[in-house]
Tab-separated table of C-alpha atoms in Angstrom:
chain	number	residue	atom	x	y	z
A	24	MET	CA	18.237	33.714	19.978
A	25	SER	CA	16.211	37.098	19.845
A	26	VAL	CA	15.311	36.913	16.263
A	27	THR	CA	12.152	35.290	15.680
A	28	GLU	CA	12.472	32.582	13.204
A	29	THR	CA	10.102	32.971	10.088
A	30	SER	CA	10.887	31.990	6.467
A	31	GLY	CA	11.930	35.652	5.569
A	32	GLU	CA	14.504	36.041	7.949
A	33	PRO	CA	18.116	35.482	7.036
A	34	ALA	CA	19.265	31.839	7.949
A	35	PRO	CA	20.438	31.656	11.746
A	36	LEU	CA	23.721	29.998	12.425
A	37	SER	CA	23.995	26.198	12.421
A	38	THR	CA	24.725	26.252	16.354
A	39	ASP	CA	21.217	27.701	16.874
A	40	GLU	CA	19.505	24.486	15.476
A	41	PHE	CA	22.124	22.500	17.387
A	42	VAL	CA	20.904	23.873	20.607
A	43	ASN	CA	17.333	24.336	19.491
A	44	GLY	CA	16.836	20.605	19.288
A	45	LEU	CA	18.892	19.859	22.396
A	46	TRP	CA	16.684	22.377	24.805
A	47	LYS	CA	14.260	24.571	23.284
A	48	GLN	CA	12.624	22.213	21.147
A	49	ASN	CA	13.442	19.074	22.806
A	50	PRO	CA	11.563	16.364	21.070
A	51	VAL	CA	10.471	14.476	24.195
A	52	PHE	CA	10.079	17.040	26.835
A	53	VAL	CA	8.854	19.888	24.927
A	54	GLN	CA	7.330	18.379	21.745
A	55	ALA	CA	6.254	15.285	23.195
A	56	LEU	CA	7.256	13.308	20.153
A	57	GLY	CA	8.264	9.668	19.720
A	58	MET	CA	6.789	8.678	22.907
A	59	CYS	CA	6.515	4.902	21.917
A	60	SER	CA	10.100	4.055	22.274
A	61	VAL	CA	10.796	6.543	25.036
A	62	LEU	CA	8.707	4.762	27.461
A	63	ALA	CA	9.265	1.275	26.244
A	64	VAL	CA	12.804	0.717	26.573
A	65	SER	CA	13.679	2.959	28.937
A	66	ASN	CA	13.581	0.635	32.121
A	67	THR	CA	17.361	0.845	32.509
A	68	ALA	CA	19.964	3.329	31.892
A	69	ILE	CA	21.894	1.160	29.492
A	70	ASN	CA	18.622	0.273	27.247
A	71	ALA	CA	17.841	3.936	27.300
A	72	LEU	CA	21.224	5.226	26.043
A	73	ALA	CA	21.412	2.352	23.265
A	74	MET	CA	17.988	2.863	22.121
A	75	GLY	CA	18.746	6.822	21.945
A	76	LEU	CA	21.839	6.210	20.196
A	77	ALA	CA	20.293	3.977	17.621
A	78	THR	CA	17.458	6.372	16.800
A	79	MET	CA	20.013	9.348	16.555
A	80	THR	CA	22.046	7.609	13.931
A	81	VAL	CA	18.997	6.943	11.799
A	82	LEU	CA	17.753	10.275	12.180
A	83	VAL	CA	21.195	11.959	11.437
A	84	LEU	CA	21.639	9.536	8.235
A	85	SER	CA	18.109	10.156	7.098
A	86	ASN	CA	18.088	13.623	7.482
A	87	LEU	CA	21.594	13.983	5.470
A	88	ALA	CA	20.062	11.566	2.810
A	89	VAL	CA	16.573	13.339	2.471
A	90	SER	CA	18.385	16.934	2.564
A	91	LEU	CA	20.766	15.508	-0.603
A	92	LEU	CA	17.867	14.076	-2.412
A	93	ARG	CA	15.705	16.740	-1.971
A	94	ASN	CA	15.654	18.049	-5.370
A	95	GLN	CA	15.445	14.730	-6.888
A	96	ILE	CA	12.351	13.374	-4.897
A	97	PRO	CA	8.951	14.436	-6.658
A	98	ARG	CA	6.579	15.935	-4.338
A	99	GLU	CA	3.658	13.636	-4.711
A	100	VAL	CA	5.629	10.523	-3.418
A	101	ARG	CA	7.888	12.279	-0.862
A	102	ILE	CA	6.595	10.777	2.135
A	103	VAL	CA	6.799	7.149	0.847
A	104	THR	CA	10.088	7.931	-0.364
A	105	TYR	CA	11.166	9.175	3.110
A	106	ILE	CA	9.864	6.015	4.776
A	107	LEU	CA	11.682	3.814	2.188
A	108	ILE	CA	14.939	5.569	2.929
A	109	ILE	CA	14.253	5.355	6.802
A	110	ALA	CA	13.405	1.610	6.776
A	111	SER	CA	16.533	0.768	4.931
A	112	LEU	CA	18.659	2.856	7.462
A	113	VAL	CA	16.808	0.937	10.347
A	114	THR	CA	17.261	-2.389	8.578
A	115	ILE	CA	21.155	-1.612	8.667
A	116	ILE	CA	21.256	-0.538	12.223
A	117	ASP	CA	19.366	-3.706	13.348
A	118	ARG	CA	21.659	-5.765	11.785
A	119	LEU	CA	24.737	-3.818	13.355
A	120	ILE	CA	23.254	-4.187	16.897
A	121	GLN	CA	22.805	-7.868	16.286
A	122	ALA	CA	26.589	-8.095	15.371
A	123	ILE	CA	27.719	-5.971	18.255
A	124	SER	CA	25.557	-7.444	21.034
A	125	ILE	CA	23.181	-9.955	20.869
A	126	ASP	CA	21.927	-9.446	24.448
A	127	LEU	CA	21.137	-5.763	23.828
A	128	HIS	CA	19.439	-7.105	20.550
A	129	ARG	CA	16.896	-9.154	22.618
A	130	ALA	CA	16.463	-6.397	25.161
A	131	LEU	CA	15.424	-3.980	22.807
A	132	GLY	CA	13.443	-6.228	20.738
A	133	ALA	CA	11.204	-5.439	17.998
A	134	PHE	CA	11.415	-1.687	19.102
A	135	ILE	CA	14.928	-1.343	16.947
A	136	SER	CA	12.340	-2.014	13.727
A	137	LEU	CA	9.864	0.354	15.172
A	138	ILE	CA	12.343	3.449	14.910
A	139	VAL	CA	11.012	3.339	11.313
A	140	VAL	CA	7.548	4.843	12.685
A	141	ASN	CA	9.079	7.225	15.163
A	142	CYS	CA	7.420	10.565	14.667
A	143	ILE	CA	10.784	12.677	15.138
A	144	ILE	CA	12.508	11.043	11.964
A	145	LEU	CA	9.692	11.522	9.577
A	146	GLY	CA	8.957	14.918	10.954
A	147	ARG	CA	12.577	16.255	10.839
A	148	ALA	CA	12.676	14.895	7.319
A	149	GLU	CA	9.569	16.463	6.291
A	150	GLY	CA	9.732	19.579	8.143
A	151	PHE	CA	13.576	20.351	8.203
A	152	ALA	CA	15.623	18.476	5.693
A	153	SER	CA	13.550	18.606	2.905
A	154	THR	CA	13.951	22.333	2.587
A	155	ASN	CA	17.553	22.870	3.891
A	156	GLY	CA	20.750	21.990	2.919
A	157	PRO	CA	22.828	18.997	3.947
A	158	TRP	CA	25.014	20.973	6.371
A	159	ARG	CA	22.301	22.863	8.462
A	160	SER	CA	20.190	19.407	8.199
A	161	LEU	CA	23.238	17.592	9.593
A	162	CYS	CA	23.268	20.120	12.581
A	163	ASP	CA	19.623	19.949	12.943
A	164	ALA	CA	19.602	15.914	13.055
A	165	LEU	CA	22.546	16.131	15.685
A	166	GLY	CA	20.694	18.356	17.988
A	167	MET	CA	17.547	16.847	17.949
A	168	GLY	CA	19.096	13.329	18.267
A	169	LEU	CA	21.289	14.615	21.323
A	170	GLY	CA	18.034	16.107	22.826
A	171	PHE	CA	16.075	12.460	22.389
A	172	VAL	CA	19.252	10.802	23.692
A	173	LEU	CA	19.263	13.173	26.805
A	174	ALA	CA	15.574	12.453	27.421
A	175	LEU	CA	15.731	8.837	26.939
A	176	PHE	CA	18.714	8.847	29.385
A	177	CYS	CA	17.028	11.227	31.900
A	178	LEU	CA	14.283	8.576	32.144
A	179	GLY	CA	15.946	5.384	32.087
A	180	ALA	CA	18.284	6.743	34.664
A	181	VAL	CA	15.600	7.566	37.169
A	182	ARG	CA	13.645	4.296	36.387
A	183	GLU	CA	16.469	2.329	36.984
A	184	LEU	CA	17.665	4.133	40.231
A	185	VAL	CA	14.458	4.053	41.743
A	186	GLY	CA	13.430	0.746	40.471
A	187	SER	CA	16.166	-1.131	41.374
A	188	GLY	CA	18.566	1.309	43.106
A	189	SER	CA	21.506	0.702	40.649
A	190	LEU	CA	22.678	2.728	37.468
A	191	PHE	CA	24.176	0.876	34.481
A	192	GLY	CA	23.855	-2.437	36.529
A	193	ILE	CA	26.263	-0.717	39.665
A	194	GLN	CA	24.395	-0.796	43.056
A	195	LEU	CA	24.349	2.832	44.080
A	196	LEU	CA	21.861	2.949	46.826
A	197	GLY	CA	22.910	-0.100	49.108
A	198	GLU	CA	22.380	-3.648	49.279
A	199	ARG	CA	19.473	-2.699	51.794
A	200	TYR	CA	17.614	-0.826	49.276
A	201	GLN	CA	14.480	-2.198	48.632
A	202	GLY	CA	13.541	-1.754	44.728
A	203	TRP	CA	10.414	0.141	43.897
A	204	THR	CA	9.627	-2.472	41.508
A	205	VAL	CA	6.488	-0.560	39.712
A	206	MET	CA	9.254	2.133	38.448
A	207	LEU	CA	10.321	-0.913	36.134
A	208	LEU	CA	6.980	-1.670	34.929
A	209	PRO	CA	4.984	0.093	32.374
A	210	PRO	CA	3.232	2.560	35.103
A	211	GLY	CA	6.412	3.803	36.208
A	212	GLY	CA	7.505	4.731	32.706
A	213	PHE	CA	4.365	6.723	32.328
A	214	PHE	CA	4.545	8.485	35.860
A	215	VAL	CA	8.265	9.385	35.375
A	216	LEU	CA	7.769	10.865	31.919
A	217	ALA	CA	5.029	12.995	33.657
A	218	GLY	CA	7.333	14.092	36.336
A	219	TRP	CA	10.001	15.295	33.890
A	220	LEU	CA	7.262	17.102	31.614
A	221	ILE	CA	6.169	18.802	34.853
A	222	LEU	CA	9.488	19.642	35.522
A	223	PHE	CA	10.444	20.974	32.240
A	224	ARG	CA	7.124	23.003	32.082
A	225	PHE	CA	7.666	24.440	35.594
A	226	LEU	CA	11.376	25.603	34.888
A	227	GLY	CA	10.169	27.104	31.682
A	228	SER	CA	7.460	29.070	33.299
A	229	ARG	CA	9.771	30.084	36.107
A	230	PHE	CA	12.310	31.447	33.735
A	231	ALA	CA	9.777	33.079	31.358
A	232	ALA	CA	7.711	34.656	34.304
A	233	PRO	CA	9.965	37.878	34.898
A	234	PHE	CA	9.760	38.719	31.281
A	235	SER	CA	6.331	38.601	30.717
A	236	ARG	CA	5.603	40.234	33.993
A	237	ARG	CA	7.807	43.225	32.706
A	238	ARG	CA	6.269	43.214	29.751
A	239	GLY	CA	2.846	43.415	31.345
A	240	ALA	CA	4.029	46.568	33.724
A	241	THR	CA	5.286	48.713	30.917
B	4	MET	CA	4.628	-22.809	14.698
B	5	ASN	CA	3.230	-21.475	17.914
B	6	ASP	CA	0.267	-23.408	19.594
B	7	GLU	CA	-1.453	-20.888	21.825
B	8	SER	CA	-5.042	-21.228	21.828
B	9	LEU	CA	-7.141	-18.091	20.017
B	10	TRP	CA	-8.920	-17.345	23.333
B	11	THR	CA	-5.417	-16.786	25.258
B	12	ILE	CA	-3.951	-14.706	22.335
B	13	PHE	CA	-7.091	-12.501	22.327
B	14	ILE	CA	-7.265	-11.995	26.192
B	15	GLY	CA	-3.430	-11.482	25.972
B	16	SER	CA	-3.293	-8.677	23.195
B	17	SER	CA	-6.304	-6.914	24.545
B	18	LEU	CA	-5.829	-6.847	28.267
B	19	ILE	CA	-2.862	-8.442	29.796
B	20	ASN	CA	-0.280	-6.847	27.155
B	21	ASN	CA	-2.574	-4.263	26.052
B	22	PHE	CA	-0.672	-2.312	23.414
B	23	VAL	CA	-1.077	1.272	24.556
B	24	LEU	CA	-0.823	0.453	28.373
B	25	ALA	CA	1.840	-2.166	28.593
B	26	TYR	CA	3.926	-1.982	25.240
B	27	PHE	CA	3.512	2.019	25.138
B	28	LEU	CA	2.498	1.530	20.954
B	29	GLY	CA	0.302	3.842	19.447
B	30	LEU	CA	0.740	6.677	22.107
B	31	CYS	CA	0.876	9.703	19.599
B	32	PRO	CA	-2.814	9.061	18.915
B	33	PHE	CA	-3.298	8.198	22.316
B	34	LEU	CA	-2.340	11.320	23.457
B	35	GLY	CA	-3.544	13.348	20.716
B	36	VAL	CA	-7.086	12.112	19.732
B	37	SER	CA	-8.284	11.176	23.087
B	38	GLY	CA	-9.777	14.419	24.073
B	39	ARG	CA	-13.463	13.552	23.009
B	40	LEU	CA	-15.316	10.383	23.350
B	41	THR	CA	-16.825	10.233	19.921
B	42	THR	CA	-13.540	10.616	17.955
B	43	ALA	CA	-11.710	8.254	20.249
B	44	LEU	CA	-14.131	5.768	19.523
B	45	ARG	CA	-13.801	6.379	15.583
B	46	MET	CA	-9.964	6.506	15.740
B	47	GLY	CA	-10.433	3.027	17.571
B	48	LEU	CA	-12.407	1.417	14.703
B	49	ALA	CA	-10.175	2.620	12.222
B	50	VAL	CA	-7.024	1.565	13.969
B	51	THR	CA	-8.669	-2.120	14.331
B	52	LEU	CA	-9.653	-2.271	10.816
B	53	VAL	CA	-6.359	-1.564	9.565
B	54	MET	CA	-4.570	-3.937	12.062
B	55	LEU	CA	-6.862	-6.623	10.700
B	56	VAL	CA	-6.091	-5.808	7.028
B	57	ALA	CA	-2.238	-5.174	7.787
B	58	SER	CA	-2.007	-8.643	9.927
B	59	ALA	CA	-3.263	-10.494	7.008
B	60	CYS	CA	-0.777	-8.957	4.549
B	61	ALA	CA	2.023	-9.282	7.086
B	62	TYR	CA	1.447	-13.065	7.072
B	63	GLY	CA	1.369	-13.348	3.093
B	64	LEU	CA	4.538	-11.392	2.855
B	65	ARG	CA	6.534	-13.360	5.402
B	66	ALA	CA	5.615	-16.512	3.558
B	67	LEU	CA	6.646	-14.808	0.353
B	68	LEU	CA	9.785	-13.382	1.570
B	69	GLU	CA	10.687	-16.869	3.063
B	70	ALA	CA	10.053	-18.532	-0.311
B	71	VAL	CA	12.775	-16.224	-1.806
B	72	ASN	CA	15.044	-16.372	0.954
B	73	ALA	CA	15.135	-12.716	1.636
B	74	PRO	CA	14.399	-12.000	5.393
B	75	TYR	CA	16.332	-8.759	5.585
B	76	LEU	CA	13.723	-7.031	3.430
B	77	ASN	CA	11.046	-7.692	6.077
B	78	LEU	CA	10.951	-4.314	7.455
B	79	ILE	CA	11.114	-2.455	4.071
B	80	SER	CA	8.556	-4.486	2.337
B	81	LEU	CA	6.167	-4.445	5.597
B	82	ILE	CA	5.971	-0.616	5.896
B	83	ALA	CA	5.696	-0.306	2.303
B	84	VAL	CA	2.647	-2.870	2.288
B	85	ILE	CA	1.074	-1.046	5.051
B	86	ALA	CA	1.061	2.290	3.713
B	87	SER	CA	-0.390	1.127	0.245
B	88	THR	CA	-2.940	-0.850	2.156
B	89	VAL	CA	-4.017	2.029	4.219
B	90	GLN	CA	-4.250	3.938	0.739
B	91	LEU	CA	-6.341	0.984	-0.742
B	92	LEU	CA	-8.475	0.713	2.052
B	93	GLU	CA	-9.220	4.374	2.305
B	94	MET	CA	-10.522	4.183	-1.372
B	95	ALA	CA	-12.406	1.205	-0.914
B	96	VAL	CA	-14.139	2.456	2.068
B	97	ARG	CA	-15.111	5.654	0.137
B	98	LYS	CA	-16.509	3.682	-2.669
B	99	PHE	CA	-18.747	1.240	-0.559
B	100	SER	CA	-19.467	3.202	2.548
B	101	PRO	CA	-19.343	6.877	2.485
B	102	ALA	CA	-20.873	7.049	6.100
B	103	LEU	CA	-18.022	5.380	7.580
B	104	PHE	CA	-15.635	7.029	5.532
B	105	ARG	CA	-16.809	10.531	6.629
B	106	ALA	CA	-17.022	8.955	10.224
B	107	LEU	CA	-13.376	8.278	10.140
B	108	GLY	CA	-12.163	11.163	8.293
B	109	ILE	CA	-8.500	12.078	8.330
B	110	PHE	CA	-8.028	9.366	10.831
B	111	LEU	CA	-7.456	6.742	8.092
B	112	PRO	CA	-4.413	8.314	6.460
B	113	LEU	CA	-2.793	9.042	9.496
B	114	ILE	CA	-2.471	5.875	10.912
B	115	THR	CA	-0.025	4.757	8.263
B	116	THR	CA	2.505	6.037	10.679
B	117	ASN	CA	1.089	4.403	13.837
B	118	CYS	CA	3.509	2.231	15.422
B	119	ALA	CA	0.922	-0.179	16.865
B	120	ILE	CA	0.184	-1.148	13.162
B	121	LEU	CA	3.657	-2.078	12.128
B	122	ALA	CA	4.252	-3.674	15.716
B	123	VAL	CA	1.181	-6.002	15.372
B	124	ALA	CA	2.903	-7.361	12.046
B	125	LEU	CA	6.471	-7.561	13.682
B	126	PHE	CA	5.128	-9.613	16.767
B	127	GLN	CA	3.106	-12.038	15.000
B	128	THR	CA	6.367	-12.894	12.732
B	129	SER	CA	8.500	-13.042	15.784
B	130	ARG	CA	6.095	-15.100	17.769
B	131	GLY	CA	5.391	-17.677	14.573
B	132	TYR	CA	1.832	-17.125	14.552
B	133	GLY	CA	-0.398	-18.932	12.172
B	134	LEU	CA	-3.116	-17.112	9.781
B	135	LEU	CA	-6.186	-17.479	12.229
B	136	GLN	CA	-3.987	-16.852	15.084
B	137	SER	CA	-2.519	-13.438	13.381
B	138	LEU	CA	-5.984	-12.289	12.931
B	139	VAL	CA	-7.174	-13.057	16.580
B	140	PHE	CA	-3.706	-11.356	17.701
B	141	ALA	CA	-4.740	-8.236	15.431
B	142	LEU	CA	-8.191	-8.218	16.752
B	143	GLY	CA	-7.512	-8.272	20.325
B	144	ALA	CA	-4.589	-5.570	19.819
B	145	GLY	CA	-7.185	-3.609	18.034
B	146	VAL	CA	-9.945	-4.005	20.730
B	147	GLY	CA	-7.298	-3.315	23.347
B	148	PHE	CA	-6.402	0.038	21.958
B	149	THR	CA	-9.975	1.073	21.366
B	150	LEU	CA	-10.556	0.252	25.095
B	151	ALA	CA	-7.722	2.042	26.238
B	152	LEU	CA	-8.568	5.236	23.899
B	153	VAL	CA	-12.177	5.393	24.926
B	154	LEU	CA	-11.523	4.900	28.790
B	155	MET	CA	-8.904	7.730	28.447
B	156	ALA	CA	-11.168	10.013	26.471
B	157	GLY	CA	-13.897	9.394	29.118
B	158	LEU	CA	-11.367	10.429	31.753
B	159	ARG	CA	-10.347	13.380	30.021
B	160	GLU	CA	-13.799	14.646	29.578
B	161	ARG	CA	-14.448	14.540	33.106
B	162	LEU	CA	-11.247	16.315	34.197
B	163	ALA	CA	-11.672	19.137	31.455
B	164	LEU	CA	-14.541	20.506	33.777
B	165	ASN	CA	-12.170	20.264	36.755
B	166	GLN	CA	-9.444	22.764	37.887
B	167	THR	CA	-5.758	21.832	37.485
B	168	PRO	CA	-2.968	23.491	38.290
B	169	ASP	CA	-1.155	25.314	35.313
B	170	VAL	CA	2.158	23.276	34.879
B	171	VAL	CA	0.118	19.631	34.820
B	172	LYS	CA	-1.970	20.793	31.973
B	173	GLY	CA	-1.574	18.936	28.622
B	174	ALA	CA	0.618	15.923	27.888
B	175	ALA	CA	1.767	15.649	31.640
B	176	LEU	CA	-1.919	15.025	33.142
B	177	THR	CA	-2.616	12.829	30.388
B	178	LEU	CA	0.534	10.761	30.951
B	179	LEU	CA	-0.383	10.574	34.736
B	180	LEU	CA	-3.835	9.283	33.942
B	181	ALA	CA	-2.108	6.824	31.476
B	182	GLY	CA	0.002	5.568	34.372
B	183	ILE	CA	-3.121	5.214	36.453
B	184	LEU	CA	-4.956	3.270	33.968
B	185	SER	CA	-1.872	1.059	33.304
B	186	LEU	CA	-1.614	0.322	37.122
B	187	CYS	CA	-5.350	-0.803	36.496
B	188	PHE	CA	-4.580	-3.059	33.647
B	189	MET	CA	-1.739	-4.789	35.412
B	190	GLY	CA	-4.499	-6.318	37.513
B	191	PHE	CA	-5.536	-8.371	34.528
B	192	SER	CA	-2.079	-10.086	34.503
B	193	GLY	CA	-3.423	-13.222	36.366
B	194	LEU	CA	-6.166	-13.733	33.569
B	195	GLY	CA	-5.141	-16.624	31.419
B	196	GLY	CA	-2.179	-17.674	33.076
């Protein structure tokens, strides 16, 4: 993407939005949004994946709904309308998970309901879907949602692997591996997320550095 | 009905299961406004106030929804009630105490989307607390939130003067600090049984 995205420019392709959410503007690692659910349920890979998929579904549906209704919603009450749309969708998802797996529902607990106040969803509804068409909003939501799933999975996999030596409940590091229990507890969540943020920042600066140096020389 | 003593609930929600450091709730303001001590204190105050009001509302709302037999409306009505309560509270504070209103500033309306508030309402419902228990739970949660925010602001004010590597600056550093704070708070887990 060499073209800088301003409102006056022609609209970029929808694949750009997709990749944008997945990597360049990754909601968790780059924008640091939606941290609450990210940290709370990422103690095992399967929980993290389920939570990520639930959030992504809500994000996609809410972006689509908001985008379709964007000309009907009065400006003054738009935030409340968005929140009500999101809350209805979350209630549906909550019931759905309860129907599919009661164990998973118990493990995720109140955090499914808390998807309502996930800043990513309201942020995309207000920041993107309210001014763009359904197709582009859908692509944007898919990209952001997958970025979120990716981030949650990275976090959950590392925490489970280090904390109990397994991945998706399968022992990987051998029977004699002494689990690093603190990684499954709250502090571990903070440390692992900090580690990923540092890694992302480091990679970003590593890849950006040659360009800025060249620009500085000329 | 839950029969935990009020003191246990208070210690539990403020220290042992601190909302920020053990449940990861309200992390956005925790990362966002913990840069300065005074703003952190005001934010904590505002959140505590809204938590108390929201907790009382949630208790009434649950009784009402059980009466009309529509528990699936719980989430939708809770979020609507919290949003309008915050709005009302903002007007009331502006009318009765302009000084407090100025002190809280932009933070009051922002609290609507703070997950800690909704979590207080959801947890007290799922644990079956009575009215008084709910209020104490909300107060404990608010105090815990303020404590975490103020501690973090103090640490960050000190760190701002130190030299840190470029890659760590910003959110990552705050998260590392939060991890260490969270480790410290795990020491409280022996309290109250």
